[in-house]
Amino acid sequence: MISGLYCSYSETAILIQLLYQNLAGHDTDYACQELKEDAYFCQLLETNKVASQPTLSRFFSRATEETVEALRQINFELIQIFLQFHQIDNLIIDVDSTHFTTYGKQEGSDYNAHYRATGECTISCVNAKKE
């Protein structure tokens, strides 16, 4: 164990890590504990190191309404670029949930009263308009 080691991350580096975590299917900040052992994931990051859960928590606590609005605007602009690139005039997204029954103590699994079963409820989005 190395004591006194300090690594600082830019806001951009943390945001990119969070985006990659989400794209990899890890939607919680504590997923970084598992991802820091993943050599491929570390190579994606500019620091080659995964920011810790406390670092991610501090990042979230610094976020203001202006931060959220700026991220919303970036997301909107990226969607516009995507739609223009693919020449899509109308986009209809079908959002649906699917229940998967689980057994044992799997992470993310919980009781679903609607299905009267323990499992995961995933959400999928598809382009409902096929051209």
Short mmCIF file of C-alpha atoms in Angstrom, two decimals:
data_model
loop_
_atom_site.label_atom_id
_atom_site.label_comp_id
_atom_site.label_asym_id
_atom_site.label_seq_id
_atom_site.Cartn_x
_atom_site.Cartn_y
_atom_site.Cartn_z
CA MET A 1 0.00 0.00 0.00
CA ILE A 2 1.38 3.40 -0.99
CA SER A 3 0.66 6.11 1.53
CA GLY A 4 0.37 9.77 0.66
CA LEU A 5 -0.56 9.07 -2.96
CA TYR A 6 -2.80 11.79 -4.32
CA CYS A 7 -4.33 11.86 -7.77
CA SER A 8 -6.37 14.78 -8.99
CA TYR A 9 -8.88 14.46 -11.80
CA SER A 10 -10.22 17.18 -14.03
CA GLU A 11 -13.98 17.64 -14.10
CA THR A 12 -13.86 16.47 -17.72
CA ALA A 13 -11.98 13.27 -16.78
CA ILE A 14 -14.54 12.45 -14.09
CA LEU A 15 -17.45 13.12 -16.45
CA ILE A 16 -15.89 10.91 -19.14
CA GLN A 17 -15.38 8.12 -16.59
CA LEU A 18 -19.03 8.39 -15.55
CA LEU A 19 -20.16 8.25 -19.18
CA TYR A 20 -18.01 5.17 -19.86
CA GLN A 21 -19.28 3.54 -16.66
CA ASN A 22 -22.87 4.07 -17.79
CA LEU A 23 -22.15 2.82 -21.30
CA ALA A 24 -20.61 -0.30 -19.74
CA GLY A 25 -23.82 -0.85 -17.76
CA HIS A 26 -22.60 0.41 -14.38
CA ASP A 27 -25.07 3.05 -13.22
CA THR A 28 -23.83 3.58 -9.66
CA ASP A 29 -20.82 5.55 -8.49
CA TYR A 30 -19.54 2.64 -6.38
CA ALA A 31 -19.08 0.54 -9.56
CA CYS A 32 -15.66 2.18 -9.81
CA GLN A 33 -14.46 -0.26 -7.12
CA GLU A 34 -14.97 -3.12 -9.57
CA LEU A 35 -13.85 -1.18 -12.65
CA LYS A 36 -10.48 -0.18 -11.19
CA GLU A 37 -9.51 -3.85 -11.51
CA ASP A 38 -10.48 -3.87 -15.21
CA ALA A 39 -7.33 -3.16 -17.24
CA TYR A 40 -9.29 -2.41 -20.41
CA PHE A 41 -11.52 0.12 -18.69
CA CYS A 42 -8.52 1.91 -17.19
CA GLN A 43 -6.97 2.26 -20.66
CA LEU A 44 -10.03 4.20 -21.82
CA LEU A 45 -9.39 6.96 -19.30
CA GLU A 46 -6.94 9.82 -19.83
CA THR A 47 -5.41 9.24 -16.39
CA ASN A 48 -5.32 5.43 -16.83
CA LYS A 49 -6.76 5.34 -13.31
CA VAL A 50 -10.35 5.04 -12.19
CA ALA A 51 -11.51 7.83 -9.91
CA SER A 52 -12.64 6.53 -6.52
CA GLN A 53 -16.21 6.53 -5.26
CA PRO A 54 -15.51 9.44 -2.87
CA THR A 55 -14.08 11.44 -5.80
CA LEU A 56 -17.25 10.76 -7.79
CA SER A 57 -19.41 11.73 -4.80
CA ARG A 58 -17.56 15.03 -4.46
CA PHE A 59 -18.08 15.63 -8.18
CA PHE A 60 -21.84 15.11 -7.77
CA SER A 61 -21.98 17.33 -4.68
CA ARG A 62 -20.35 20.19 -6.62
CA ALA A 63 -23.02 20.03 -9.33
CA THR A 64 -25.39 22.98 -9.43
CA GLU A 65 -28.55 23.68 -11.40
CA GLU A 66 -26.32 25.45 -13.93
CA THR A 67 -24.19 22.30 -14.25
CA VAL A 68 -27.26 20.16 -14.88
CA GLU A 69 -28.60 22.64 -17.43
CA ALA A 70 -25.24 22.75 -19.23
CA LEU A 71 -25.17 18.94 -19.43
CA ARG A 72 -28.77 18.95 -20.67
CA GLN A 73 -27.80 21.42 -23.40
CA ILE A 74 -24.79 19.30 -24.44
CA ASN A 75 -27.05 16.24 -24.61
CA PHE A 76 -29.58 18.13 -26.73
CA GLU A 77 -26.88 19.29 -29.15
CA LEU A 78 -25.47 15.77 -29.47
CA ILE A 79 -28.94 14.44 -30.26
CA GLN A 80 -29.37 17.15 -32.91
CA ILE A 81 -26.04 16.17 -34.51
CA PHE A 82 -27.09 12.50 -34.50
CA LEU A 83 -30.47 13.26 -36.09
CA GLN A 84 -28.90 15.46 -38.77
CA PHE A 85 -26.16 12.94 -39.54
CA HIS A 86 -28.67 10.12 -39.99
CA GLN A 87 -31.14 12.43 -41.76
CA ILE A 88 -33.95 11.60 -39.36
CA ASP A 89 -36.89 14.00 -39.47
CA ASN A 90 -39.03 12.24 -36.87
CA LEU A 91 -37.79 10.03 -34.09
CA ILE A 92 -40.24 7.89 -32.18
CA ILE A 93 -38.69 6.09 -29.22
CA ASP A 94 -40.54 3.15 -27.71
CA VAL A 95 -39.61 2.77 -24.04
CA ASP A 96 -40.58 -0.46 -22.34
CA SER A 97 -39.67 -2.39 -19.22
CA THR A 98 -39.00 -6.11 -19.01
CA HIS A 99 -38.97 -8.20 -15.86
CA PHE A 100 -36.30 -10.87 -15.39
CA THR A 101 -36.82 -13.19 -12.44
CA THR A 102 -33.64 -13.72 -10.44
CA TYR A 103 -32.63 -16.23 -7.80
CA GLY A 104 -30.21 -15.74 -4.94
CA LYS A 105 -28.80 -12.38 -3.91
CA GLN A 106 -27.95 -10.81 -7.23
CA GLU A 107 -27.00 -7.13 -7.28
CA GLY A 108 -29.86 -4.92 -8.44
CA SER A 109 -32.45 -7.59 -7.78
CA ASP A 110 -35.52 -6.68 -5.73
CA TYR A 111 -39.13 -7.69 -5.19
CA ASN A 112 -41.52 -6.46 -7.90
CA ALA A 113 -45.10 -6.35 -6.61
CA HIS A 114 -46.57 -6.17 -10.12
CA TYR A 115 -45.00 -9.50 -11.12
CA ARG A 116 -45.07 -10.89 -7.55
CA ALA A 117 -41.50 -12.05 -8.01
CA THR A 118 -37.95 -11.08 -7.18
CA GLY A 119 -35.93 -9.92 -10.12
CA GLU A 120 -34.59 -7.07 -12.18
CA CYS A 121 -36.68 -4.71 -14.24
CA THR A 122 -34.70 -3.45 -17.21
CA ILE A 123 -35.76 -0.60 -19.45
CA SER A 124 -35.18 -0.79 -23.18
CA CYS A 125 -35.54 1.92 -25.80
CA VAL A 126 -35.92 1.26 -29.51
CA ASN A 127 -36.58 3.35 -32.56
CA ALA A 128 -40.26 2.59 -33.16
CA LYS A 129 -40.22 4.03 -36.67
CA LYS A 130 -38.40 1.78 -39.11
CA GLU A 131 -37.50 3.43 -42.40
#
